[in-house]
Amino acid sequence: MNFRRGQRIEVFQRSSEDMWEDYMNEYIGCHGIIVDPDTSVNDPNALVEVSLVGKGTLRLPQDCLKILNEPGS
Amino acid sequence: MRENNCPVNEMVLELNNVLQPGCMKNPRSRRIVEEIRDLARDIAWGSAGPDHIPMLDKLQEELAERISDPEASPLARRIRKTLDERREVFISHVKTRNCATGDCVKLAPAPCQMACPAGIDIPSYVTLIGMGRDAEAIEVIRQDNPFPWVCGLVCTRPCEFMCVRGRIDKPVSIKFLKAFAAERAMSDGRYVNPPREPDKGKKVCVIGAGPGGLSCAYYLSVKGYGVTVIESLPAAGGMLRVGIPRYRLPAEVIDRETAMLEDLGVEFRFNTRFGSDVTFEQLKQDGYAAFFVAIGAHSAYKLGIQGESEYGAIEAVDFLRRVALGEHRRPGGKVVVVGGGNVAIDSARTCLRLGCAEVTLAYRRTHKEMPADEEEVEQAEEEGIHFSFLAIPVEITGEAGRTSGLKCLRAKLEPVGDGQRMRPVPIDGSEYVIEADAVIAAIGQQVDRDCMVGLKDMNWSRRNTIHVNTVSMETSLPGVFAAGDAVTGPATVIEAIGGGKRAAQAIDRYLMGIPQPSMPPVPVRRARVENIEVPAATKMSLKRPEMPVLNIDRRRTTFQQVELGYPENAVREEARRCLRCDICRRCGECVSVCRDMMKLDALQLGYFDFDHPVKTDFRTTRDKCILCGSCANHCPNQAMQIHYTDTECILTLCGTVLNRGKLVFCEGCGKMLGTTAYLDYVRRRIESTGNPKFKQHLCDVCQRKKAADIASDIMLQR
């Protein structure tokens, strides 16, 4: 588990995963919050649930996400 | 017109331009265009009825017939083209009161609704709960989620993470409001199913009676399909029943909500294992036209450490399943649970309730990194669960076939990669043993593929999950759809429900021969509920209530529900904290107008910005606001409103009363002039053009009249 619940993230690039679908390209650049991190095995490749502003909540691979600085930090 | 723009909004904008002064000069044509614009605006604002689109057609034809007007014909052709090519978008706006692009600002879903994997219209139902209309709230919820009571108790609430109120203080307690409304509606006998559509004469088989399977079954049944659910367990619920302990989710709640599906006509075949008791081929021969696979992820990962095969580690999901099905034997006196997720916490708290004297949870990272729900962790701590953080299990120790402990290494967290992420690294020579006579492994689950061997052409992902198109939930097998944990891996109840609902929509399209969409569906606004009026001071001072819980002795000894629910007054007040983001889109127009145009800066609404929220205080508005109404006039969504009573002027933002002031009336004719603050502001602004002549409050007409009277008096005196 690399991400924590409540962290602010940005979808900063396309994922190299095969589950990345073309419609997800629209999410690149979107900001959001980690809602449900990988709760199972400590798998750096696990899908994490993110809520993206204006787009909805979905599971994305970790390699397309980066953590944004917390407000005020 | 670009395909990804909303044609309804674009039509309104174009017609507004056409109706600018100097354009469309023919009065008859102008009137027709105004009527078309008004109808299009109704559609864009979600207030259109079924007659709006036919009326648009009729008016377009009228406009096209005005051959004598050179401006009318080209416009009529453009309107016709839009109505023909993008008609479905107009119909969708009328039927769903939803704009997929968000261009029609009044129809865009709120952040909480967008965040909900099932797309529930949260602001509408929260407001209805605030008004005491619980049964109507449940009706709104069940259009997107057939299990409001279950989710009210166990949802991971992504909505609350995106709740805009959280940028001011704490998010609205959306989850518990839902639980209250469901319980109240059920208790009142007003929790009812929607009417079922006429029978479509087709059967669908749902494999798995977990939240995903049941949701799919519910929506297909409402649409008029015959649905059979096959389940290997003796009762419905899947992980709800056998994965979530009773102190969090009483079985009666699952029973009551799944009974609603039976009332709809859904047939259940319990104790029937897919792949062995019944095969895919047999089901096809039985005439099922489509299949939905929601088998969950019930197979546990092994610890993979020394001593595991010799002394054994209990699988957490298996342990919880046995307890849920009635086997209330404690696994040992001293128990170690390995893991940091919700399943680990559930296992540890269950052990305590079964009578284990000492329960320790071993987790390889720290408290901060635990993926389990924070409230669950707090409650576990209160109940006396011990936590051993930064513990990496290396061996299960024992004697004569009996477990004696769990040997661990201490770990330290070190950054990896870009430095943002931390991983536990074992410290050499830091071995220690946690005494235990049972070890429970709760490090995750995966899909049990054994039952799926008959579906040879089904594609699986490298994560050992069913590979689907995530928009339509179609698998590689025609007519076979899948969702829930079997697709995502172990995930949340609300994700499974959302997946089940999406699959039901896709199965309906498949059976009706309609092409599948290429983008995930946008949540639908289910209602347009009026605002609840709340004074600014109340809006700011209302605090999210604490959840009353069962006393600690009962929590350690029984499976009684821990969270007792809010009392009714707390529920109604909590609902009033909602900012109604379905109406206010936080565009900032009001703030800009007040600050830059009027130079007042009376609106301190720092919560508008997602990335950089600053201080918000609704109460400070009244200190600087003059009740000029500019903010309300510039609000594109009528979120900011100014109302006039006989004596007062009131400024509200989605029902929050920001300011109110006494009105001043013309001393000559009685016409309303505004507030004293507003008149003073105007006086200050025009001071540079010369001193105002009168100290009286007079309207323009009376001022001119009075000036004329004075002038004529002077003339007469001369």
Short mmCIF file of N, CA, C and O in Angstrom, two decimals, chain B residues 519-572:
data_model
loop_
_atom_site.label_atom_id
_atom_site.label_comp_id
_atom_site.label_asym_id
_atom_site.label_seq_id
_atom_site.Cartn_x
_atom_site.Cartn_y
_atom_site.Cartn_z
N MET B 519 -18.39 5.76 -22.84
CA MET B 519 -17.91 6.45 -21.63
C MET B 519 -18.76 5.99 -20.44
O MET B 519 -19.93 5.68 -20.62
N PRO B 520 -18.18 5.99 -19.24
CA PRO B 520 -19.00 5.62 -18.07
C PRO B 520 -20.18 6.57 -17.92
O PRO B 520 -20.06 7.76 -18.27
N PRO B 521 -21.31 6.08 -17.44
CA PRO B 521 -22.47 6.96 -17.31
C PRO B 521 -22.24 8.08 -16.29
O PRO B 521 -21.53 7.88 -15.31
N VAL B 522 -22.83 9.23 -16.56
CA VAL B 522 -22.74 10.35 -15.62
C VAL B 522 -23.90 10.20 -14.63
O VAL B 522 -25.01 9.88 -15.03
N PRO B 523 -23.65 10.43 -13.33
CA PRO B 523 -24.74 10.30 -12.36
C PRO B 523 -25.93 11.19 -12.72
O PRO B 523 -25.76 12.27 -13.29
N VAL B 524 -27.10 10.72 -12.38
CA VAL B 524 -28.33 11.41 -12.76
C VAL B 524 -28.94 12.14 -11.57
O VAL B 524 -29.04 11.57 -10.48
N ARG B 525 -29.32 13.39 -11.77
CA ARG B 525 -30.04 14.12 -10.72
C ARG B 525 -31.45 13.56 -10.66
O ARG B 525 -32.16 13.52 -11.66
N ARG B 526 -31.85 13.12 -9.49
CA ARG B 526 -33.15 12.45 -9.37
C ARG B 526 -34.27 13.36 -8.92
O ARG B 526 -35.43 12.97 -8.94
N ALA B 527 -33.94 14.52 -8.42
CA ALA B 527 -35.00 15.40 -7.91
C ALA B 527 -34.50 16.84 -7.92
O ALA B 527 -33.31 17.08 -8.11
N ARG B 528 -35.41 17.74 -7.78
CA ARG B 528 -35.05 19.14 -7.59
C ARG B 528 -35.73 19.60 -6.32
O ARG B 528 -36.90 19.97 -6.32
N VAL B 529 -35.01 19.51 -5.23
CA VAL B 529 -35.59 19.78 -3.92
C VAL B 529 -35.28 21.22 -3.52
O VAL B 529 -34.15 21.69 -3.72
N GLU B 530 -36.28 21.89 -2.97
CA GLU B 530 -36.09 23.29 -2.57
C GLU B 530 -35.09 23.37 -1.41
O GLU B 530 -34.83 22.38 -0.73
N ASN B 531 -34.55 24.58 -1.20
CA ASN B 531 -33.57 24.77 -0.13
C ASN B 531 -34.24 24.80 1.25
O ASN B 531 -35.40 25.17 1.36
N ILE B 532 -33.46 24.45 2.26
CA ILE B 532 -33.91 24.66 3.63
C ILE B 532 -33.29 25.96 4.11
O ILE B 532 -32.07 26.14 3.99
N GLU B 533 -34.11 26.88 4.62
CA GLU B 533 -33.57 28.16 5.05
C GLU B 533 -32.88 28.00 6.42
O GLU B 533 -33.49 27.49 7.36
N VAL B 534 -31.61 28.43 6.47
CA VAL B 534 -30.81 28.32 7.70
C VAL B 534 -30.06 29.64 7.89
O VAL B 534 -29.39 30.10 6.96
N PRO B 535 -30.13 30.26 9.07
CA PRO B 535 -29.35 31.48 9.30
C PRO B 535 -27.86 31.19 9.19
O PRO B 535 -27.40 30.07 9.52
N ALA B 536 -27.09 32.19 8.74
CA ALA B 536 -25.64 32.00 8.55
C ALA B 536 -24.97 31.53 9.83
O ALA B 536 -24.10 30.64 9.80
N ALA B 537 -25.37 32.11 10.97
CA ALA B 537 -24.73 31.74 12.24
C ALA B 537 -24.98 30.27 12.55
O ALA B 537 -24.08 29.55 13.01
N THR B 538 -26.18 29.80 12.28
CA THR B 538 -26.50 28.39 12.52
C THR B 538 -25.70 27.50 11.58
O THR B 538 -25.16 26.47 11.98
N LYS B 539 -25.63 27.92 10.33
CA LYS B 539 -24.90 27.12 9.33
C LYS B 539 -23.44 26.93 9.75
O LYS B 539 -22.87 25.87 9.56
N MET B 540 -22.86 27.99 10.30
CA MET B 540 -21.46 27.89 10.72
C MET B 540 -21.31 27.13 12.04
O MET B 540 -20.33 26.43 12.24
N SER B 541 -22.28 27.30 12.93
CA SER B 541 -22.07 26.74 14.29
C SER B 541 -22.51 25.27 14.41
O SER B 541 -22.08 24.58 15.33
N LEU B 542 -23.33 24.80 13.48
CA LEU B 542 -23.74 23.38 13.57
C LEU B 542 -22.52 22.49 13.39
O LEU B 542 -21.73 22.68 12.46
N LYS B 543 -22.37 21.55 14.28
CA LYS B 543 -21.19 20.66 14.22
C LYS B 543 -21.65 19.24 13.89
O LYS B 543 -22.72 18.81 14.28
N ARG B 544 -20.78 18.53 13.20
CA ARG B 544 -21.07 17.12 12.90
C ARG B 544 -21.20 16.36 14.22
O ARG B 544 -20.28 16.40 15.06
N PRO B 545 -22.30 15.68 14.44
CA PRO B 545 -22.47 15.03 15.75
C PRO B 545 -21.58 13.80 15.93
O PRO B 545 -21.19 13.17 14.96
N GLU B 546 -21.27 13.52 17.17
CA GLU B 546 -20.54 12.30 17.51
C GLU B 546 -21.52 11.14 17.47
O GLU B 546 -22.68 11.28 17.85
N MET B 547 -21.05 10.00 17.05
CA MET B 547 -21.92 8.83 17.00
C MET B 547 -22.00 8.17 18.39
O MET B 547 -20.97 7.78 18.94
N PRO B 548 -23.20 8.05 18.95
CA PRO B 548 -23.32 7.32 20.23
C PRO B 548 -23.00 5.84 20.02
O PRO B 548 -23.42 5.26 19.01
N VAL B 549 -22.24 5.27 20.94
CA VAL B 549 -21.87 3.85 20.78
C VAL B 549 -22.27 3.03 22.01
O VAL B 549 -22.49 3.57 23.09
N LEU B 550 -22.34 1.76 21.80
CA LEU B 550 -22.67 0.79 22.86
C LEU B 550 -21.61 0.85 23.96
O LEU B 550 -20.44 1.14 23.67
N ASN B 551 -22.02 0.55 25.19
CA ASN B 551 -21.01 0.62 26.26
C ASN B 551 -19.92 -0.45 26.06
O ASN B 551 -20.14 -1.48 25.44
N ILE B 552 -18.77 -0.14 26.59
CA ILE B 552 -17.57 -0.92 26.27
C ILE B 552 -17.67 -2.39 26.72
O ILE B 552 -17.17 -3.29 26.04
N ASP B 553 -18.37 -2.65 27.83
CA ASP B 553 -18.48 -4.04 28.29
C ASP B 553 -19.28 -4.89 27.31
O ASP B 553 -18.92 -6.02 27.00
N ARG B 554 -20.38 -4.32 26.83
CA ARG B 554 -21.18 -5.05 25.83
C ARG B 554 -20.38 -5.25 24.54
O ARG B 554 -20.52 -6.26 23.87
N ARG B 555 -19.59 -4.22 24.19
CA ARG B 555 -18.81 -4.31 22.96
C ARG B 555 -17.77 -5.42 23.05
O ARG B 555 -17.42 -6.03 22.03
N ARG B 556 -17.26 -5.67 24.24
CA ARG B 556 -16.24 -6.71 24.38
C ARG B 556 -16.85 -8.11 24.46
O ARG B 556 -16.15 -9.10 24.28
N THR B 557 -18.13 -8.18 24.75
CA THR B 557 -18.70 -9.50 25.05
C THR B 557 -19.83 -9.94 24.12
O THR B 557 -20.19 -11.11 24.11
N THR B 558 -20.41 -9.02 23.37
CA THR B 558 -21.55 -9.41 22.53
C THR B 558 -21.36 -8.90 21.10
O THR B 558 -20.49 -8.07 20.85
N PHE B 559 -22.21 -9.39 20.21
CA PHE B 559 -22.18 -8.94 18.82
C PHE B 559 -23.25 -7.87 18.56
O PHE B 559 -23.67 -7.67 17.44
N GLN B 560 -23.71 -7.21 19.61
CA GLN B 560 -24.69 -6.15 19.43
C GLN B 560 -24.09 -5.01 18.61
O GLN B 560 -22.89 -4.75 18.70
N GLN B 561 -24.96 -4.34 17.87
CA GLN B 561 -24.50 -3.25 17.00
C GLN B 561 -23.80 -2.17 17.84
O GLN B 561 -24.36 -1.70 18.84
N VAL B 562 -22.58 -1.80 17.44
CA VAL B 562 -21.78 -0.85 18.22
C VAL B 562 -22.29 0.58 18.03
O VAL B 562 -22.49 1.31 19.00
N GLU B 563 -22.49 0.97 16.77
CA GLU B 563 -22.93 2.34 16.51
C GLU B 563 -24.45 2.41 16.64
O GLU B 563 -25.17 1.70 15.94
N LEU B 564 -24.90 3.24 17.55
CA LEU B 564 -26.32 3.21 17.90
C LEU B 564 -27.17 4.14 17.03
O LEU B 564 -28.39 4.12 17.11
N GLY B 565 -26.52 4.95 16.22
CA GLY B 565 -27.26 5.85 15.34
C GLY B 565 -27.55 7.18 16.01
O GLY B 565 -27.60 7.28 17.24
N TYR B 566 -27.74 8.21 15.19
CA TYR B 566 -28.03 9.54 15.72
C TYR B 566 -29.48 9.63 16.18
O TYR B 566 -30.36 9.01 15.58
N PRO B 567 -29.73 10.43 17.20
CA PRO B 567 -31.13 10.74 17.51
C PRO B 567 -31.73 11.62 16.41
O PRO B 567 -30.99 12.27 15.66
N GLU B 568 -33.06 11.68 16.37
CA GLU B 568 -33.72 12.35 15.25
C GLU B 568 -33.31 13.82 15.12
O GLU B 568 -33.05 14.30 14.01
N ASN B 569 -33.25 14.53 16.24
CA ASN B 569 -32.94 15.97 16.12
C ASN B 569 -31.53 16.18 15.55
O ASN B 569 -31.29 17.10 14.77
N ALA B 570 -30.59 15.28 15.91
CA ALA B 570 -29.23 15.40 15.38
C ALA B 570 -29.22 15.15 13.87
O ALA B 570 -28.48 15.81 13.12
N VAL B 571 -30.06 14.23 13.43
CA VAL B 571 -30.15 13.93 12.00
C VAL B 571 -30.66 15.14 11.23
O VAL B 571 -30.07 15.55 10.21
N ARG B 572 -31.75 15.72 11.72
CA ARG B 572 -32.34 16.86 10.99
C ARG B 572 -31.37 18.04 10.97
O ARG B 572 -31.26 18.74 9.97
#
